[in-house]
Every structure is written in structure tokens, then in C-alpha cells.
GROMACS .gro file of C-alpha atoms in nm:
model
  279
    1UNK     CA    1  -5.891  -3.585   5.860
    2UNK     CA    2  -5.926  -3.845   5.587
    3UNK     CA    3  -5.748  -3.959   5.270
    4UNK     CA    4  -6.089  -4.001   4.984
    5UNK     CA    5  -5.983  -4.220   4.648
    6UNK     CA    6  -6.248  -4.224   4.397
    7UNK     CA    7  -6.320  -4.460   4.090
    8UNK     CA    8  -6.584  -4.339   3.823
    9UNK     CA    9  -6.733  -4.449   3.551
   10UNK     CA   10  -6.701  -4.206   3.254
   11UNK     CA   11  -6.944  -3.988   3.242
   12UNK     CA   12  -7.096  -3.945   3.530
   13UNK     CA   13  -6.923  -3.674   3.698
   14UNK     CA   14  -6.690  -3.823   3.879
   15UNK     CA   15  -6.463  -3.473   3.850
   16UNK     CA   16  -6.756  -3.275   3.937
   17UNK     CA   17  -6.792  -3.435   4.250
   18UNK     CA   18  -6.499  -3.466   4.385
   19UNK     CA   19  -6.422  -3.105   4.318
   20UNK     CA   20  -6.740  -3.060   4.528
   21UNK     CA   21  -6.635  -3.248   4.785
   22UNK     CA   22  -6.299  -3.068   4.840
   23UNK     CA   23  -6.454  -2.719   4.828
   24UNK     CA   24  -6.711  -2.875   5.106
   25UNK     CA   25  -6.465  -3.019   5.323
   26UNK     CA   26  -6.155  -2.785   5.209
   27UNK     CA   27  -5.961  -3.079   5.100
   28UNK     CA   28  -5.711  -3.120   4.769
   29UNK     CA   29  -5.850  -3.272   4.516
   30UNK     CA   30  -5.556  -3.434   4.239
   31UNK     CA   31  -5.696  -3.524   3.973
   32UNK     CA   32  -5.571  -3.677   3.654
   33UNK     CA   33  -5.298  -3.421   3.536
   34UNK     CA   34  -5.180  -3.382   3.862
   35UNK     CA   35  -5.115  -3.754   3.941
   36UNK     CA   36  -4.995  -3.774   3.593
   37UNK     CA   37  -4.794  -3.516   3.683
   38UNK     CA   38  -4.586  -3.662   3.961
   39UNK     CA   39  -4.601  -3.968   3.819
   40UNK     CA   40  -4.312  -3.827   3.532
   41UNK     CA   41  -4.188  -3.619   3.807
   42UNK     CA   42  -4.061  -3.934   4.019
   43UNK     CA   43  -3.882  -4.058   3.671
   44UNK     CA   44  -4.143  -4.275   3.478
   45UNK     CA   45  -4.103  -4.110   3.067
   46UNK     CA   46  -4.395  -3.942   2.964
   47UNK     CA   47  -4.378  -4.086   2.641
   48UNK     CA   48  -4.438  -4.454   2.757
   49UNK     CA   49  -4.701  -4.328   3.003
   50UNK     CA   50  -4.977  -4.397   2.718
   51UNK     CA   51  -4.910  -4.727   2.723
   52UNK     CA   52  -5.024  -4.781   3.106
   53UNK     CA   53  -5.219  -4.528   3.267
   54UNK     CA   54  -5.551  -4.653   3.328
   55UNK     CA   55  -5.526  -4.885   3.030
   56UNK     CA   56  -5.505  -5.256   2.998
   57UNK     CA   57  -5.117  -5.317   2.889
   58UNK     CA   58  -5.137  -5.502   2.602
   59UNK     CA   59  -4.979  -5.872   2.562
   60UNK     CA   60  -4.610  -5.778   2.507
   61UNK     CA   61  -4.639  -5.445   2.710
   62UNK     CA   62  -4.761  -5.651   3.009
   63UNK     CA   63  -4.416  -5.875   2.987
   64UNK     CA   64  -4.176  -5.558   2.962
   65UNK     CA   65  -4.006  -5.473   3.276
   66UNK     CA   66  -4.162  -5.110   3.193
   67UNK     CA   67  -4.521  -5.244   3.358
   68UNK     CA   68  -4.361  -5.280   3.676
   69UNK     CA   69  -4.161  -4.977   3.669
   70UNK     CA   70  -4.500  -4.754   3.626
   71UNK     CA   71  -4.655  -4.971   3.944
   72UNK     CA   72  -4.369  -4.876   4.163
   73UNK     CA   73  -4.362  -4.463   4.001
   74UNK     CA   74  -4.766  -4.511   4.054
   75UNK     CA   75  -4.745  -4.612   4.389
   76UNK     CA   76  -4.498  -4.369   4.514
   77UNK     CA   77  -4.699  -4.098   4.319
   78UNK     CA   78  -4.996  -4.172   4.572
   79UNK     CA   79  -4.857  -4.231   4.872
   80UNK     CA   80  -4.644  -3.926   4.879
   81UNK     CA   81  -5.008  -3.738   4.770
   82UNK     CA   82  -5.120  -3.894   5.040
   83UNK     CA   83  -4.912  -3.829   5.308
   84UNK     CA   84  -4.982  -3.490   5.293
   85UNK     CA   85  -5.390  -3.618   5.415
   86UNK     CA   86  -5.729  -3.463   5.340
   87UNK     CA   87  -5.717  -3.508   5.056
   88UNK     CA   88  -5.922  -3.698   4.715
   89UNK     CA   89  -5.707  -3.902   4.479
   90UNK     CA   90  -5.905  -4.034   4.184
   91UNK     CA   91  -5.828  -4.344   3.963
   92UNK     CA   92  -5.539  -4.547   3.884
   93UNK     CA   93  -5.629  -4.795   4.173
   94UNK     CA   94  -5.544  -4.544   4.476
   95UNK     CA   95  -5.799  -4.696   4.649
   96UNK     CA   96  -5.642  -5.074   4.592
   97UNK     CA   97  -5.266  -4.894   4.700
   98UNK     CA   98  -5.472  -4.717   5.018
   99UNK     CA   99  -5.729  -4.954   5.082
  100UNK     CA  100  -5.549  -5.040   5.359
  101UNK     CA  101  -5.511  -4.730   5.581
  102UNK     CA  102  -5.730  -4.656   5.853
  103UNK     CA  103  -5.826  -4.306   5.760
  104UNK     CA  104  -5.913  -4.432   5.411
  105UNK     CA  105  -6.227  -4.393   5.234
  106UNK     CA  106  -6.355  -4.504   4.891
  107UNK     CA  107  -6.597  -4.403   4.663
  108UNK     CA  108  -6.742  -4.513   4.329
  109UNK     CA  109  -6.937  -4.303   4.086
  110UNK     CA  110  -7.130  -4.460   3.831
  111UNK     CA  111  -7.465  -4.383   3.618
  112UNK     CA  112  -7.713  -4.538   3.385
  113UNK     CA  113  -7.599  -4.656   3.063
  114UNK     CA  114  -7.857  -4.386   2.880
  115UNK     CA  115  -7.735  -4.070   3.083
  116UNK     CA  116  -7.368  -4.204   2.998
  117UNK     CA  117  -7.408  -4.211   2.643
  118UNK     CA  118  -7.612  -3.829   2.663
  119UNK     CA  119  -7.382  -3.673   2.829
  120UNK     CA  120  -7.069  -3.809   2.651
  121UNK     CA  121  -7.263  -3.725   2.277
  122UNK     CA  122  -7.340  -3.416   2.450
  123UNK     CA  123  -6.982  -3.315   2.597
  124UNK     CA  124  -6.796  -3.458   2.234
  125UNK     CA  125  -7.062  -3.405   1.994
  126UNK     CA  126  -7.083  -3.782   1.892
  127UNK     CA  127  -7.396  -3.929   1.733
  128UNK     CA  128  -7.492  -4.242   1.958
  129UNK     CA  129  -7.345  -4.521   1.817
  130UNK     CA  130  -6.951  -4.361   1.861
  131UNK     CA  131  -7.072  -4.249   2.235
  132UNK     CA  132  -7.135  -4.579   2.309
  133UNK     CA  133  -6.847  -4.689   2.142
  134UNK     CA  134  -6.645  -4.424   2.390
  135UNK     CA  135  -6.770  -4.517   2.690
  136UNK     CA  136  -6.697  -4.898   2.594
  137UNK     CA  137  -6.394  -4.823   2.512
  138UNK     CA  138  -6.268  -4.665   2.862
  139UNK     CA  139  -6.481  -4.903   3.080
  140UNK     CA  140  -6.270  -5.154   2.899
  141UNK     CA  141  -5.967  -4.991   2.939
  142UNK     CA  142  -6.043  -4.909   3.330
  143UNK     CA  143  -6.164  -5.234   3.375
  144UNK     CA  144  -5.824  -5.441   3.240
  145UNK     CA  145  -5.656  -5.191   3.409
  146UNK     CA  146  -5.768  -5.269   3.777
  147UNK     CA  147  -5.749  -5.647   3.699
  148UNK     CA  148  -5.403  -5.654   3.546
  149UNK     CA  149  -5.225  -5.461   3.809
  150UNK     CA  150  -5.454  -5.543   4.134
  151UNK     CA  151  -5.635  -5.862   4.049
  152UNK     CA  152  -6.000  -5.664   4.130
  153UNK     CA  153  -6.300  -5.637   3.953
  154UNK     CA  154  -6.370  -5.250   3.992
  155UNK     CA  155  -6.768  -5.319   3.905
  156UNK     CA  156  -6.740  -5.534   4.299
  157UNK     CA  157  -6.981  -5.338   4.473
  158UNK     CA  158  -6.827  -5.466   4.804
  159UNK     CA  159  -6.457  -5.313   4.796
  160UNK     CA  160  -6.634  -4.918   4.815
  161UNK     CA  161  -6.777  -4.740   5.126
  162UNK     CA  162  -6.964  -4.520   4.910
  163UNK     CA  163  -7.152  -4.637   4.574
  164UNK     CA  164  -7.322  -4.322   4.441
  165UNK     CA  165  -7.532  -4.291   4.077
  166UNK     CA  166  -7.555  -3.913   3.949
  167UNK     CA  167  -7.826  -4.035   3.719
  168UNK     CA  168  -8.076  -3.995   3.974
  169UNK     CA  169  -7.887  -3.824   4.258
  170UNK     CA  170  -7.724  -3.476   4.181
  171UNK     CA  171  -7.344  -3.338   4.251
  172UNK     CA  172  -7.396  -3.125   4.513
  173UNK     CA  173  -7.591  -3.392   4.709
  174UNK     CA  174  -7.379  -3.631   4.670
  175UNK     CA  175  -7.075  -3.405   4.763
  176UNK     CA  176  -7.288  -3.319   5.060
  177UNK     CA  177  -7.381  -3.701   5.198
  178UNK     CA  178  -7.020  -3.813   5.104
  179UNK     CA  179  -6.855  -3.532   5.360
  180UNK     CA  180  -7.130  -3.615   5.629
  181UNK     CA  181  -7.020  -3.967   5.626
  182UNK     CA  182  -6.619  -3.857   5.581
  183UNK     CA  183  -6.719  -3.689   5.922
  184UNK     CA  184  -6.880  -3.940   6.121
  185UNK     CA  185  -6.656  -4.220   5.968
  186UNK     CA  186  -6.300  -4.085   6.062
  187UNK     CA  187  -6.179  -3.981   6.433
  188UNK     CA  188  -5.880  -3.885   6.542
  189UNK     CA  189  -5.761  -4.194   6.643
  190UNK     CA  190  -5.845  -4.348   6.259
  191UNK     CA  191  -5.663  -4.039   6.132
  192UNK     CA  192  -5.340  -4.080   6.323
  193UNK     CA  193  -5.313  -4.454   6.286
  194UNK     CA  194  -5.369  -4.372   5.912
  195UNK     CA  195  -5.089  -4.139   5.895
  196UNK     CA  196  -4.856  -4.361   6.086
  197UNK     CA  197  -4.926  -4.666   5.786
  198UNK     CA  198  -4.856  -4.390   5.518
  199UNK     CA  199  -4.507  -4.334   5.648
  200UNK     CA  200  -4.436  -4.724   5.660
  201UNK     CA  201  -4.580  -4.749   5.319
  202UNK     CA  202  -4.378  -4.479   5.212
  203UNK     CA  203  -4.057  -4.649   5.378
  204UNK     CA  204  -4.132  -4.996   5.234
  205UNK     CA  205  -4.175  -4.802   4.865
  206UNK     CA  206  -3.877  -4.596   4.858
  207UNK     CA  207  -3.676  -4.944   4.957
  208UNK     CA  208  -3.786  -5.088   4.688
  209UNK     CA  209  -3.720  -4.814   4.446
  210UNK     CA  210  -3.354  -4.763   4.591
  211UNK     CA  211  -3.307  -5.180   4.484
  212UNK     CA  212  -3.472  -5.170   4.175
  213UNK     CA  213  -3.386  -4.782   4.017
  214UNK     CA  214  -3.019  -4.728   4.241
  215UNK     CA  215  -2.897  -5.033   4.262
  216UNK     CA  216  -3.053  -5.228   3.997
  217UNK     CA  217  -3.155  -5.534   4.156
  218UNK     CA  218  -3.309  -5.785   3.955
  219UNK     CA  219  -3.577  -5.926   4.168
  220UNK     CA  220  -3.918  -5.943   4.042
  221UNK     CA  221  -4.254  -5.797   4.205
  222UNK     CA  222  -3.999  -5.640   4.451
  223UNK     CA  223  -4.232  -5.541   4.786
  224UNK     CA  224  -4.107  -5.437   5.122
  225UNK     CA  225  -4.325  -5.453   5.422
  226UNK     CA  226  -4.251  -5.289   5.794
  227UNK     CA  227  -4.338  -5.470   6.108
  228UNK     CA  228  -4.210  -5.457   6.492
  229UNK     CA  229  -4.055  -5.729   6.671
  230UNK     CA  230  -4.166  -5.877   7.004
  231UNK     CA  231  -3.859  -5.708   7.123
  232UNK     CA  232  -3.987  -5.344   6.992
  233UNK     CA  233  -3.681  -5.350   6.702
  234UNK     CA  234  -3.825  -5.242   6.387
  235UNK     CA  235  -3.814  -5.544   6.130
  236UNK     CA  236  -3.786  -5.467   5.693
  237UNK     CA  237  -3.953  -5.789   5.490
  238UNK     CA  238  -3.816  -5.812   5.090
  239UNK     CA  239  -4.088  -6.013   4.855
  240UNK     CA  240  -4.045  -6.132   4.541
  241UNK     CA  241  -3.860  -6.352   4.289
  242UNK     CA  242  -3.532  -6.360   4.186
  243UNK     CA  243  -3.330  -6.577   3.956
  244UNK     CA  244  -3.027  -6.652   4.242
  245UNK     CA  245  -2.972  -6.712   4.613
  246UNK     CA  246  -2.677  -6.426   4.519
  247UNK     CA  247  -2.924  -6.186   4.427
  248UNK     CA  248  -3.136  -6.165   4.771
  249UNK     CA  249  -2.836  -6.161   4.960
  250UNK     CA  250  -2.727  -5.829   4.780
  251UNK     CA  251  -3.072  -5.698   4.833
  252UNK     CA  252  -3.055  -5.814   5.251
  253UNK     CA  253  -2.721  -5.625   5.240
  254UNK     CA  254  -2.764  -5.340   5.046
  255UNK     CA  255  -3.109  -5.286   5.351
  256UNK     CA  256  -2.873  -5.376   5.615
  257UNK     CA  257  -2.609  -5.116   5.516
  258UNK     CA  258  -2.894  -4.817   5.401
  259UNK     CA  259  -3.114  -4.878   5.673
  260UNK     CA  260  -2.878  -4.960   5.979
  261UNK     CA  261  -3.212  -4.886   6.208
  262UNK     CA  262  -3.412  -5.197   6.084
  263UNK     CA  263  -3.356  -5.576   6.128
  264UNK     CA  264  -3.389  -5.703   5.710
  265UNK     CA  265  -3.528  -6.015   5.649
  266UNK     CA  266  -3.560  -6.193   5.304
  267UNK     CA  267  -3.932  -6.362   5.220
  268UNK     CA  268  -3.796  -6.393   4.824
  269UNK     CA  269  -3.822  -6.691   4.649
  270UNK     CA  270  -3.575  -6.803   4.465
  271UNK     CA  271  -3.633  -6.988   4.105
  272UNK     CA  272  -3.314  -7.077   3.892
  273UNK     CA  273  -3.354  -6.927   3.520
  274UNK     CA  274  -3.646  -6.756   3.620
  275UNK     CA  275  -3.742  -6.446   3.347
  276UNK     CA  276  -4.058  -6.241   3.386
  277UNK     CA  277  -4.028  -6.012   3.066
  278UNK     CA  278  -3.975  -6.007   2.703
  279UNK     CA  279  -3.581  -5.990   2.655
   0.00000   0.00000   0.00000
């Protein structure tokens, strides 16, 4: 019926709930090992993962070619999730890489600052002052996280459908009013035009992995976008930067020759000496 994505504060159940919600609704619910998971999987090491899930990259990490690398492993990781619908995917942006599927629907948890820091001293046995430190800690790291890889602030109350505070409002009830509204939200029609974006999505991703990880093409913020034609043909868009008019026309013929049912066109801009990362 509908794909969920879910972004929580710490502390304040965020697991709980959704956990709720998929024994309510029968849905899967991945949470953080499991995206983790597929995440190494797909290819990204485990041992650089650290360094960028659901944290901030630091200066020099955010200029290694690594950053990008995790974006394309993260986005394939959800979208292939995804595809298989009903379904709650929690952090990492999924509702940024989803947000714009018709048979998507996001949630935010969050609670007051007080019941944070009691539950987390509770949970970790921490006197106050290192529970506050804690949760300061990961709303920071959440926080640069969403705003370094999808220019959002995640405290925008506007980019949810659902806002719900477990300080005052319990996890069963809001499991309950989140399916209701999962319900009534998403028909048929929203679910099969949903499912029909996840396999473009899914197309436009794995083109851009088969340039950047097969191929090794050296064109920055690599994105591929599907459209159709006024003549029904099926059209493939590159995007990015690249360093040489040489470079895009490897890319245009490397689509051409893989995917011999689309029409490729090139939308990359080309800037002479241009470097994005730390050599």
C-alpha cells in the first residue's frame, strides 16, 4: 500500500513506533542494521561507513570522492528496500530520496527536551549533564547530516505529513493514528503510480552506478533522470560536472550502447580543470 520513512529525534521512540506500526499494518520495518546492512552489501566498506552514516562528514571527509560514493550505495540501499512497498525505512534521509513518490509518507518523531534527557540517563545510566551531552551530540550529527547531503533542515516542520511527540502522546496511539491516516491517505491509484517512479528511480540509480563503479567515469554529482518523449520513446537525462567535453561523450555512449531502449541525452556541464575532492 504505502512506502513510510521516518526521522526521530533520539529518544523518543522512534524504533518503538515504527515497530508498532508494522505489526499494525503488517508492513517491514528496516531499521538501522538492516539499511546498514545493504548498504555494505551493495559495495560501500564497512570500515569507512563511520565516517558518514547519519553523521556530518567532517571538512576533508566531505571533499573525498568517498562522500559521494556512500550517497549513491545509500540511495540504491533505499530504493531497492523500497521497491519491495509497505514498508517503513527510518533515517538516513529516505524520506528526502522518496519524498517524491506518490505512495510516500513521512513521519517525524520528536519529544520534549526533559523526557529526552530521562529516558536517555535512564536507557545508558548517565547522570544529566552527559545525557544532555548525548542527545546534543546526535541531534548534531543528524542535523549536519540532512544538510550536507540534502540541503534540508530536518527540524522544518513543513517537509513531514506526520509530526508526532511521544512526550505526551503514547506508542501505541501514535502507531494507531499514523496507520489510520496511511489508510485514508494512499489508494490504489497513489500506490501504483508510486511503484512505477520506484522502478525509474531505480533505473536512473543503477545508470549512474554502472558510470561511476564499472566504468569509472569521472563526472561529478552524477544523476540520471527518466522521462517520455512526445513521441512515447523513453528519454535517459545525465547531470553533473565533468572536467572535459570527452568525458560526457563517453558517458552518452557508454548509455547508448547499455541501454539501446532509451534515447540518452547529456544535461552535464562541462568546466575545464574542474576538481571536487582532496587529491
Amino acid at each position: 500500500m504505502a512506502i513510510l520513512t521516518v526521522s526521530r529525534q533520539v529518544a523518543s521512540f522512534g524504533d518503538e513506533i515504527c515497530a508498532a506500526i508494522a505489526n499494525k499494518m503488517n508492513y517491514k520495518f528496516f531499521g538501522r542494521k538492516d539499511i546498514e546492512e545493504r548498504i555494505v552489501k551493495l559495495g560501500f566498506p564497512k570500515e569507512k561507513l563511520k565516517k558518514f552514516d547519519e553523521r556530518k562528514p567532517g571538512f576533508f571527509a566531505s571533499l573525498t570522492r568517498d562522500r559521494d560514493e556512500y550517497l549513491d550505495f545509500l540511495q540504491t540501499a533505499m530504493l531497492e528496500l523500497a521497491s519491495g512497498n509497505d514498508c517503513i525505512l527510518i533515517g538516513r534521509g529516505s524520506f528526502m530520496i522518496l519524498k517524491d513518490l506518490p505512495n510516500h509518507v513521512s513521519c517525524r518523531f520528536v519529544s520534549e527536551e526533559s523526557t529526552r534527557i530521562a529516558r536517555v540517563m535512564d536507557e545508558f545510566n548517565l547522570d544529566e549533564k552527559s545525557a544532555r551531552k548525548r542527545i546534543y551530540d546526535f541531534d548534531s550529527d543528524r542535523e549536519g547530516f540532512m544538510q550536507s547531503y540534502f540541503s534540508v533542515d530536518v527540524n522544518d516542520p513543513t517537509i513531514f505529513n506526520f509530526i508526532m511527540n511521544s512526550s505526551v502522546t503514547d506508542v501505541d496511539t501514535i502507531a494507531e493514528m499514523i496507520s489510520v491516516g496511511v489508510k485514508k491517505m494512499i489508494t490504489p491509484e497513489r500506490e501504483k503510480a508510486g511503484m512505477a517512479s520506484i522502478d525509474e528511480l531505480l533505473i536512473g540509480q543503477r545508470i549512474v552506478n554502472l558510470l561511476v563503479f564499472v566504468y569509472q567515469i569521472d563526472i561529478n554529482y552524477l544523476r540520471a533522470t527518466l522521462s517520455v518523449l512526445g513521441d512515447g520513446k523513453k528519454c535517459v537525462t545525465l547531470h553533473g560536472i565533468a572536467s572535459s567535453r570527452a568525458i560526457v561523450e563517453r558517458a552518452v555512449k557508454i548509455c547508448t550502447c547499455e541501454l539501446p531502449e532509451f534515447i540518452v541525452k547529456s544535461e552535464i556541464n562541462v568546466v575545464q580543470d574542474y576538481k571536487a575532492y582532496v587529491q
